[in-house]
XYZ file of C-alpha atoms in Angstrom:
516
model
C -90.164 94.398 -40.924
C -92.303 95.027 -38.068
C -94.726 96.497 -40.153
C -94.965 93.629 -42.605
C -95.772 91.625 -39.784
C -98.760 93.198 -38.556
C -100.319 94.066 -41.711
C -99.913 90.134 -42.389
C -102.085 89.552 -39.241
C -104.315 91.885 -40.775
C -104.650 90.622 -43.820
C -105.501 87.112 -42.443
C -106.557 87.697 -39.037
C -104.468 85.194 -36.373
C -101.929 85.493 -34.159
C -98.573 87.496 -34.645
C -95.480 87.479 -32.695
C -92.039 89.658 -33.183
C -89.356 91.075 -31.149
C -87.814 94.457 -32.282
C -86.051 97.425 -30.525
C -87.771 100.854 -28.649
C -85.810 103.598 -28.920
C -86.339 105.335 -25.573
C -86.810 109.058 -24.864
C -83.172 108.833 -23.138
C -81.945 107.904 -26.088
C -81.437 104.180 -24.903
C -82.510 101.191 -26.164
C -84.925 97.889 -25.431
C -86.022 95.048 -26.878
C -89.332 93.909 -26.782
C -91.323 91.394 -27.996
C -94.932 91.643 -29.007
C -97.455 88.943 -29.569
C -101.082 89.631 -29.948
C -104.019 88.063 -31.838
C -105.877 90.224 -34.805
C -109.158 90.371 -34.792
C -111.859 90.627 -38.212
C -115.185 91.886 -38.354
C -117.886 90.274 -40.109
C -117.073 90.843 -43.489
C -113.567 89.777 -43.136
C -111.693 93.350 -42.131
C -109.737 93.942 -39.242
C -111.322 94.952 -36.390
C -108.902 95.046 -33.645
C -105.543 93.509 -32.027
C -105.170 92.563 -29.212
C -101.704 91.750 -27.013
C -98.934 91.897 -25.001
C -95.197 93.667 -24.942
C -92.455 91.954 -23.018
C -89.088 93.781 -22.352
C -86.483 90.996 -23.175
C -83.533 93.034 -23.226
C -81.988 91.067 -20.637
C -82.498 87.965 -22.685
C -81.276 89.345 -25.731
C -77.776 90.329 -23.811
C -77.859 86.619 -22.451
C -77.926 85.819 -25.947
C -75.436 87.476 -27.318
C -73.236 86.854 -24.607
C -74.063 83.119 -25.191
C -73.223 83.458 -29.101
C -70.189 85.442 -28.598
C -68.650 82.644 -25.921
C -70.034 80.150 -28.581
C -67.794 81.670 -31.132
C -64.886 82.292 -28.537
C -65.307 77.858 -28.353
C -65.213 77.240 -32.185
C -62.609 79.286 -32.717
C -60.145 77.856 -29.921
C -61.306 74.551 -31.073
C -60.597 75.077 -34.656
C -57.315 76.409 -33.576
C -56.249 73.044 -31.470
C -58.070 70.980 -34.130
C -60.326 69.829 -31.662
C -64.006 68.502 -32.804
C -66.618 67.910 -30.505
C -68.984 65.069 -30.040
C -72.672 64.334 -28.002
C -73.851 60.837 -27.384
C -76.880 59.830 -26.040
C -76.981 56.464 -24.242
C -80.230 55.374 -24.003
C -81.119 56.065 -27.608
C -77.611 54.965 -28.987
C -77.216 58.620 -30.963
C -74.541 60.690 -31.587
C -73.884 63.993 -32.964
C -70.259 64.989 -34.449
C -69.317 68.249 -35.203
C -67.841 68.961 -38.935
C -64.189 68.391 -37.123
C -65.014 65.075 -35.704
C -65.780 64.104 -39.062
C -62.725 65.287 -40.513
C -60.976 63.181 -37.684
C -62.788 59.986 -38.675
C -62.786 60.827 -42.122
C -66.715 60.735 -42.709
C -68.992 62.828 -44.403
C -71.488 65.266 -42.105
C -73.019 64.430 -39.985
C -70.907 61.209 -38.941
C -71.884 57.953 -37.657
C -75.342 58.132 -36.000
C -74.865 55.079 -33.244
C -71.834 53.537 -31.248
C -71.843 50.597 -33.387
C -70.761 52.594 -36.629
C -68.225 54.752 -34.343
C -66.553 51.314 -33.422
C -66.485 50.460 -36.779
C -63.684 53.137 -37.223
C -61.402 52.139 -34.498
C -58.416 50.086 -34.885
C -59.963 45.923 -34.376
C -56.763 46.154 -31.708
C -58.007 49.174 -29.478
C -61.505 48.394 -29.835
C -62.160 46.856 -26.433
C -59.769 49.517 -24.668
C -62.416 51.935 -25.907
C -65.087 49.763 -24.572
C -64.278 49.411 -21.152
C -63.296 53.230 -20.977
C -66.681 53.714 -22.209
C -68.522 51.684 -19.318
C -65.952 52.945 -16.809
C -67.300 56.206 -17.572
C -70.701 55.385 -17.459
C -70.186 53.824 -13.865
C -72.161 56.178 -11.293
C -69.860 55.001 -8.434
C -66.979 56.645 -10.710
C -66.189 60.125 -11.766
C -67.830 59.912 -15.212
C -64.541 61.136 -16.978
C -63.869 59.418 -20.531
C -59.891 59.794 -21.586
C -58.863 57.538 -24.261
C -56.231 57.120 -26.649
C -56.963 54.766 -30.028
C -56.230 54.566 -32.863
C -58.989 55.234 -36.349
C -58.563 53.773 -39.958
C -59.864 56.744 -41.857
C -62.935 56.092 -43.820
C -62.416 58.553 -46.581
C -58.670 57.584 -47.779
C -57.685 54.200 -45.106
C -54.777 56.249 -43.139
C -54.307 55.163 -39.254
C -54.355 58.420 -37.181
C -54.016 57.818 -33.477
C -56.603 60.298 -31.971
C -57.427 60.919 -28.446
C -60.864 61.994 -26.794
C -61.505 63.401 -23.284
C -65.322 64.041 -21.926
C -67.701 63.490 -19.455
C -70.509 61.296 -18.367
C -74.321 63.195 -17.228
C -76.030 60.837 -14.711
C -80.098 60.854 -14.002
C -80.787 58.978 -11.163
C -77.697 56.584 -11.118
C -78.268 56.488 -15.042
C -75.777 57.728 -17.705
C -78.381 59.978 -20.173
C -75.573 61.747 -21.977
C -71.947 61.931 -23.255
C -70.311 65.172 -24.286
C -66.500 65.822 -24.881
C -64.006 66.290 -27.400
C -61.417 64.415 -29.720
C -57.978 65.626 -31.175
C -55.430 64.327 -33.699
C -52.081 62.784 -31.768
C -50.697 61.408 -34.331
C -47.739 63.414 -34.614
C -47.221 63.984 -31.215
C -47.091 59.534 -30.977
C -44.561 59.978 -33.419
C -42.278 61.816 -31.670
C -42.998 60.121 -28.602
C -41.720 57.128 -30.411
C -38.868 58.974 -31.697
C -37.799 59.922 -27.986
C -38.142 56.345 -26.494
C -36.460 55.333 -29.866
C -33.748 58.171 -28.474
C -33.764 57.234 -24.721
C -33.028 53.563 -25.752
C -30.293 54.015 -28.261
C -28.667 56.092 -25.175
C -29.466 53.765 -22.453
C -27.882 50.612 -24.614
C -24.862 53.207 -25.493
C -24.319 54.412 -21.418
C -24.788 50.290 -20.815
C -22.550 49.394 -23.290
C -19.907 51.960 -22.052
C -20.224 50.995 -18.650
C -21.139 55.114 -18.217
C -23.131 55.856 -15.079
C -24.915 59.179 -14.701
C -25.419 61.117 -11.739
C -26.927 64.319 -10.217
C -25.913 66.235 -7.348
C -28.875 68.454 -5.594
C -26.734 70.889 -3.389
C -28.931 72.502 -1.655
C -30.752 69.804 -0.406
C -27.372 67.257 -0.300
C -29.214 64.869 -2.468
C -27.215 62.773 -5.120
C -29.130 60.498 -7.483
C -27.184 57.754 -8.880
C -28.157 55.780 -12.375
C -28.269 51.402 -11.397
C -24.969 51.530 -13.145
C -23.398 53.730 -10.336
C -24.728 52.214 -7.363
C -22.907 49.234 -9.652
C -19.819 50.886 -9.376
C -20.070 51.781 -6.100
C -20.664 48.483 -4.821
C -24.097 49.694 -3.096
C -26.974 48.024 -2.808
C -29.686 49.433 -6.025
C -32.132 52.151 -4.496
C -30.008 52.901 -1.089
C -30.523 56.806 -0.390
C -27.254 58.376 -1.005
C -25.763 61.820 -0.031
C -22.477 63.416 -0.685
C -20.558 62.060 1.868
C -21.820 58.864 1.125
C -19.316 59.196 -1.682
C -16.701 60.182 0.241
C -17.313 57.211 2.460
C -16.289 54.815 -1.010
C -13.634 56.322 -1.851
C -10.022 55.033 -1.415
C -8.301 56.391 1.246
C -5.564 57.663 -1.128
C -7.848 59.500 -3.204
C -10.210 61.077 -1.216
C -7.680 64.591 -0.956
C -7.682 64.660 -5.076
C -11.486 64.615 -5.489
C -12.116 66.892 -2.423
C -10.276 69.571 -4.349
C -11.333 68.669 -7.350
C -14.783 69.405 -6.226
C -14.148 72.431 -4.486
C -12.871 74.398 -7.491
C -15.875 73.225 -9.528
C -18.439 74.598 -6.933
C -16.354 77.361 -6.235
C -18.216 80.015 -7.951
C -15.338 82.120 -8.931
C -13.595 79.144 -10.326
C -15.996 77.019 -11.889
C -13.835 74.576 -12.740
C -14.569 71.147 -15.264
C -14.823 68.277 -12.686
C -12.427 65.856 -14.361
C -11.176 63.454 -12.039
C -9.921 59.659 -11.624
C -9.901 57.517 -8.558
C -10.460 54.250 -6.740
C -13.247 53.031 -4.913
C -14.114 50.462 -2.688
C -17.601 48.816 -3.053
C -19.511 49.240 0.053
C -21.717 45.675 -0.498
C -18.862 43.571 -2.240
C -15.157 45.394 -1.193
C -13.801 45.542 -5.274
C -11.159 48.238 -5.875
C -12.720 49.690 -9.054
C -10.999 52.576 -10.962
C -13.361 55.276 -12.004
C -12.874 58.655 -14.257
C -15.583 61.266 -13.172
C -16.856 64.271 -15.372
C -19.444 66.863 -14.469
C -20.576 70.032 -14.646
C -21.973 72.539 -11.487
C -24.852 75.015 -12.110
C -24.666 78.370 -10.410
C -27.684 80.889 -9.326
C -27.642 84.144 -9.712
C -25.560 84.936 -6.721
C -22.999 82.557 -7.959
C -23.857 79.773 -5.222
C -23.897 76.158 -6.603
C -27.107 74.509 -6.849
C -26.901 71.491 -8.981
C -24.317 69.574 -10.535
C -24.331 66.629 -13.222
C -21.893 64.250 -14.720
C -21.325 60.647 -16.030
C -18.651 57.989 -14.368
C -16.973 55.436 -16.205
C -15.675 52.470 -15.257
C -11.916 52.550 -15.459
C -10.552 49.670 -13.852
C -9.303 47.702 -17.600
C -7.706 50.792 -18.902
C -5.745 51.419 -15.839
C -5.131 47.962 -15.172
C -3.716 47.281 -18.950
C -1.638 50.790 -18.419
C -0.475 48.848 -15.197
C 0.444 46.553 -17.621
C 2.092 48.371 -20.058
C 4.425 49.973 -17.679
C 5.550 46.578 -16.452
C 6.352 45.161 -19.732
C 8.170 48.411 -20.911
C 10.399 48.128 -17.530
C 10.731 44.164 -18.136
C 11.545 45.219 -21.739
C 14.488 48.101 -20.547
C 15.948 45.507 -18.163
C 15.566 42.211 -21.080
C 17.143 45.076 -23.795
C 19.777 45.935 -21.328
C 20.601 41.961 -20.206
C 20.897 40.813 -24.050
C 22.730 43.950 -25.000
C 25.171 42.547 -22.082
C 25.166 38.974 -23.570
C 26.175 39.990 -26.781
C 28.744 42.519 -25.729
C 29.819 39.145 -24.072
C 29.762 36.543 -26.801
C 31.490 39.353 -29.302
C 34.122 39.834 -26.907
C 34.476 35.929 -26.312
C 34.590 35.261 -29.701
C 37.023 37.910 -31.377
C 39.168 37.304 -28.478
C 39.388 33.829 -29.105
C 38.927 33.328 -32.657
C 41.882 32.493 -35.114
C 40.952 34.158 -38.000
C 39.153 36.584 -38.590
C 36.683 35.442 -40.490
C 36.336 32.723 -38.587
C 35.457 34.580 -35.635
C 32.527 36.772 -37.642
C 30.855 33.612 -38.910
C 31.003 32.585 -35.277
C 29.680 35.584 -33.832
C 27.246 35.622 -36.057
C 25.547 32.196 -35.177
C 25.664 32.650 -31.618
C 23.630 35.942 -32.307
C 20.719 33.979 -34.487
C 20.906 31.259 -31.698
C 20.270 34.241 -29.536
C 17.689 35.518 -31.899
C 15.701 31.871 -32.249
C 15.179 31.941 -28.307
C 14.002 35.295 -28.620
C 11.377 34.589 -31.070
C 10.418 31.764 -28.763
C 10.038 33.646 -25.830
C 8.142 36.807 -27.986
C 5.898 34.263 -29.443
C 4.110 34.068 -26.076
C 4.713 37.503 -24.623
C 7.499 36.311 -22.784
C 5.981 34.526 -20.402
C 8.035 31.791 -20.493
C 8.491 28.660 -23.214
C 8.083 25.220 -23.696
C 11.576 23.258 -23.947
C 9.936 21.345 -26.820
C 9.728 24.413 -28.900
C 13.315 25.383 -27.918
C 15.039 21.688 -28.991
C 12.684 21.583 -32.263
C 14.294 24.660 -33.382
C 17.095 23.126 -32.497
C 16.828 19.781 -34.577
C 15.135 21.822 -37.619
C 18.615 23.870 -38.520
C 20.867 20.354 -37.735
C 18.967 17.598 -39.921
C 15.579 17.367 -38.168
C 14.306 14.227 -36.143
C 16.162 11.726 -37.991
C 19.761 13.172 -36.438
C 18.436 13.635 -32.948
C 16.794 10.830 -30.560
C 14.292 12.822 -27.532
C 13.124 11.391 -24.792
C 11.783 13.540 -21.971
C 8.276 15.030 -20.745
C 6.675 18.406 -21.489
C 8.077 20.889 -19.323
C 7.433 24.921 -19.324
C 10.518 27.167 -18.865
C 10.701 30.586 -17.555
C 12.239 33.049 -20.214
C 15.956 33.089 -18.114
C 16.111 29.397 -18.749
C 14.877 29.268 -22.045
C 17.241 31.841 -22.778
C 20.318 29.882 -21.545
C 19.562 26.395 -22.864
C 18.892 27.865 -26.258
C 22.532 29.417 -26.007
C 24.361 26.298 -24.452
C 22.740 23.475 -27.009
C 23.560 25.983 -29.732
C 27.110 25.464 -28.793
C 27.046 21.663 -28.267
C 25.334 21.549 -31.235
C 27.709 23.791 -33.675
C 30.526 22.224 -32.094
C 29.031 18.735 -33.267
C 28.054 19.865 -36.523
C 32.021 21.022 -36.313
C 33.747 18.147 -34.854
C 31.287 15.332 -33.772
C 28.262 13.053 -34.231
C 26.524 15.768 -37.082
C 30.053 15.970 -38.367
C 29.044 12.155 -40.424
C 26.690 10.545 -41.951
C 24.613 8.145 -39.405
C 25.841 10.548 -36.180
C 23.452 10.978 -34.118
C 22.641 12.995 -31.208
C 20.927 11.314 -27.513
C 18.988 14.145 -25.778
C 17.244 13.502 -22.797
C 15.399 15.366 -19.469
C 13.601 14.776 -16.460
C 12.038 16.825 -13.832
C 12.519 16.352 -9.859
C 10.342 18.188 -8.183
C 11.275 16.957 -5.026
C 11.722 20.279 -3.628
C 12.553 23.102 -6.154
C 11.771 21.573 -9.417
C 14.681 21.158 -10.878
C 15.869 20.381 -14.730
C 18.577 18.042 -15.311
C 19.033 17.672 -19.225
C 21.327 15.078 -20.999
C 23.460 15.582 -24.414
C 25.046 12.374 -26.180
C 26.447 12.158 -28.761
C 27.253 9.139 -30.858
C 28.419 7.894 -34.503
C 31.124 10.752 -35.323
C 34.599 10.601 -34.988
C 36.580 9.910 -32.353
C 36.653 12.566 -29.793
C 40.367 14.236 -27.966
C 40.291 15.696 -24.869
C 41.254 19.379 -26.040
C 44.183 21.207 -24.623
C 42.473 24.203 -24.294
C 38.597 25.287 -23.280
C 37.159 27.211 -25.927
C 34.018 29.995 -25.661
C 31.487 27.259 -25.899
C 32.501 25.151 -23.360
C 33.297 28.240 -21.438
C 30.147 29.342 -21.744
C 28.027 26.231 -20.538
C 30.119 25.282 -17.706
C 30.679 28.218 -16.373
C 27.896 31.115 -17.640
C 25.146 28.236 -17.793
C 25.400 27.677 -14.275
C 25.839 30.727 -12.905
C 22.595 32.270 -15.066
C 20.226 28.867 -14.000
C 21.753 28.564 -9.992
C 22.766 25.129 -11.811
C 25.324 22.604 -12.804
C 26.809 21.921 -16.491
C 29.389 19.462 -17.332
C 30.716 18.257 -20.027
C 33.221 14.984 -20.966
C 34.901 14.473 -23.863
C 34.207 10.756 -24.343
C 35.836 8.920 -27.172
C 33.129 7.413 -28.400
C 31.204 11.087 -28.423
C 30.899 14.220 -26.374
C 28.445 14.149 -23.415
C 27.308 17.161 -21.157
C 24.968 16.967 -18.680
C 23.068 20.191 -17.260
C 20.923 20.674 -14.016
C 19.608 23.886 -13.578
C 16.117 25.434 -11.758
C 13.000 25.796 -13.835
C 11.797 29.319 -12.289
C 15.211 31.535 -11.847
């Protein structure tokens, strides 16, 4: 090669110029370069060269150096997928490197001025890139570029989000060049959207669970509380909180419990499951709240706690409707116990007295759906009490209906002891006048009346008349029924029941309380 170069000169006379390597006598090795002029004589031969050698092997070590770091670049770049990109201000030029153009999805060697680059961004993101650009290109600033848009592929239309970081080159307070780099983040947006996707379907599930989160930093007695603790807690969002901060809210009762409860979960030869219910009382607004606690402690390698992490929930419906529960299953032990009493009662009563038999079962047997009707009454609104409307309609609807019985009274709420009673008492006026009195006949009817004083203790007094049956006898004898009004009505309503066996039609009247 070197040879072909000089006879060349020779040939045509001119200048020459090569670099090549000198073996030395050592063995080593130089490059040189050699440039000279040839010289012809007169009829056109060569006459002489003439020239200098330059050692450059310096250089040529720069060089490679240069080309292998050069390589060392592509290839990490190729590996991230990163393409690289050199824009020129003042001229309005830009080079792209072939994985720039892949980005953008344009042929080699991509857009040559800003205008066609902006052509590729998303119309939404355009002016974000803008002003990143002439924040960039501010001297006052640090002439670092980092954007995020997104690009509508030339070559097939598909949105990529892509993001570019580089760096502004300033000439006396003038931006002469822009050099950087550009990567794909497409996929990386996508799961970014995936996780806040994530975070908010767990943040809507912890709200709608009333769950708090918290996290304990032993060593440095530092607990962090989510907004719906401090909620809990009654303390004022953002307040700096520490363990015995905690402590401080919880009910006096309690605070033994969740002390141990603690210890054998930081206890490092326990390591207990922090499970644990308890009250507090909310420092800003004084609510008793029940909460159930769970966590978890994290040990280092000498078995000392240094973190722990758990969720609260807000108790304070469950235990109140347990609360609840318990009451109504002791209410409903004592209310099986007292009707189990009454109709040990009204069986004895009625075989006792009966004269037959048969008489005496169809008897017992309507006192117990009498006492059946009030209970369905009373169950009907969780026995809570009844209205004495409901207890005479069901009355009137197994004796003829309205047309039999005349009503006259105002609405007035009974406690379930009372409803109980009446129910019982007009069952008996009213079998005994289906029996013997104004239901007895055609035309009978039936005056019942009330009125409240509420003076002092309110106080029921309710009025039964009969008329239009036949003629009534005083009887010899008291029977259950009357037994039972005059005597078991007033002892069960801390009242007064009397009745009078009119000729012209039986009349009772009853007084009792309203709450007994």
């Amino acid at each position: 090669r070197v040879a072909g170069v000089a006879l060349a000169a020779m040939q045509t006379g001119g200048d020459f110029s090569d670099e090549f390597r000198l073996v030395q006598a050592d063995g080593s090795i130089r490059w040189v370069v050699a440039s000279g002029h040839c010289y012809l004589d007169a009829d056109g031969k060569p006459d002489r060269n003439a020239g200098v050698v330059f050692d450059i092997t310096e250089r040529k070590a720069m060089e490679a150096e240069l080309l292998e770091a050069r390589l060392d670049r592509d290839i990490a770049m190729e590996a991230a997928g990163m393409g690289r990109w050199d824009h020129n201000p003042s001229t309005g030029q830009r080079y792209w490197d072939k994985r720039s153009c892949e980005l953008f999805g344009v042929p080699e060697p991509g857009p040559l001025d800003f205008d066609g680059f902006l052509a590729l961004v998303h119309p939404d993101d355009v002016e974000g890139v803008k002003a990143a650009v002439v924040a960039a290109s501010n001297p006052a600033g640090d002439g670092l570029i980092n954007a995020q848009y997104r690009v509508v592929r030339a070559a097939d239309g598909a949105l990529r989000w892509i993001e570019t970081f580089g760096r502004a080159y300033f000439d006396r307070d003038q931006c002469i060049r822009f050099v950087g780099v550009g990567w794909d983040i497409t996929d990386r947006k996508a799961a970014a959207r995936r996780l806040e996707s994530q975070e908010e379907t767990l943040r809507l599930a912890i709200e709608a669970a009333d769950v708090g989160t918290w996290d304990l930093d032993i060593r440095n007695d530092v607990l962090t509380w989510s907004d719906r603790c401090y909620a809990m807690f009654g303390v004022p969002l953002g307040t700096p909180v520490v363990r015995e901060d905690f402590y401080t809210n919880l009910h006096p009762s309690d605070r033994a419990e969740v002390r141990e409860a603690l210890r054998r979960t930081l206890d490092g030869r326990i390591r207990a499951d922090y499970d644990v219910e308890f009250r507090v009382i909310g420092r800003q607004d004084g609510v008793e709240r029940w909460l159930s606690a769970k966590g978890k402690a994290f040990f280092d390698a000498e078995g000392k706690p240094t973190r722990m992490i758990g969720t609260t929930v807000n108790v304070t419906d469950r235990k109140r409707a347990e609360l609840h529960l318990r009451l109504l299953v002791n209410e409903l032990n004592h209310r099986v116990k007292n009707s189990l009493a009454t109709i040990q009662a009204i069986a004895g009563q009625t075989f006792h007295a009966a004269r037959s038999l048969p008489a005496a079962q169809e008897a017992f047997t309507a006192r117990i759906i009498a006492l059946s009707e009030a209970h369905d009454v009373l169950t009907r609104e969780n026995w809570e009490g009844a209205d004495l409307m409901d207890v005479i309609d069901r009355l009137t609807a197994l004796h003829g209906g309205g047309d039999r019985f005349v009503l006259d009274g105002p609405p007035v709420r009974l406690s379930p002891r009372p409803a109980l009673s009446l129910s019982m008492a007009l069952h008996e006026l009213a079998t005994n006048a289906v029996k013997y009195g104004a239901l007895s006949r055609p035309g009978g009817q039936i005056m019942l009346s009330w009125s409240v004083d509420y003076a002092a203790v309110p106080r029921l007094t309710l009025s039964w008349i009969e008329r239009g049956g036949p003629p009534v006898e005083t009887p010899t004898r008291r029977g259950f029924g009357s037994r039972l009004i005059e005597r078991g009505l007033a002892a069960e309503l801390s009242g007064e029941a009397r009745i009078e066996f009119r000729p012209e039609g039986v009349e009772c009247t009853i007084t009792a309380l309203l709450d007994c």
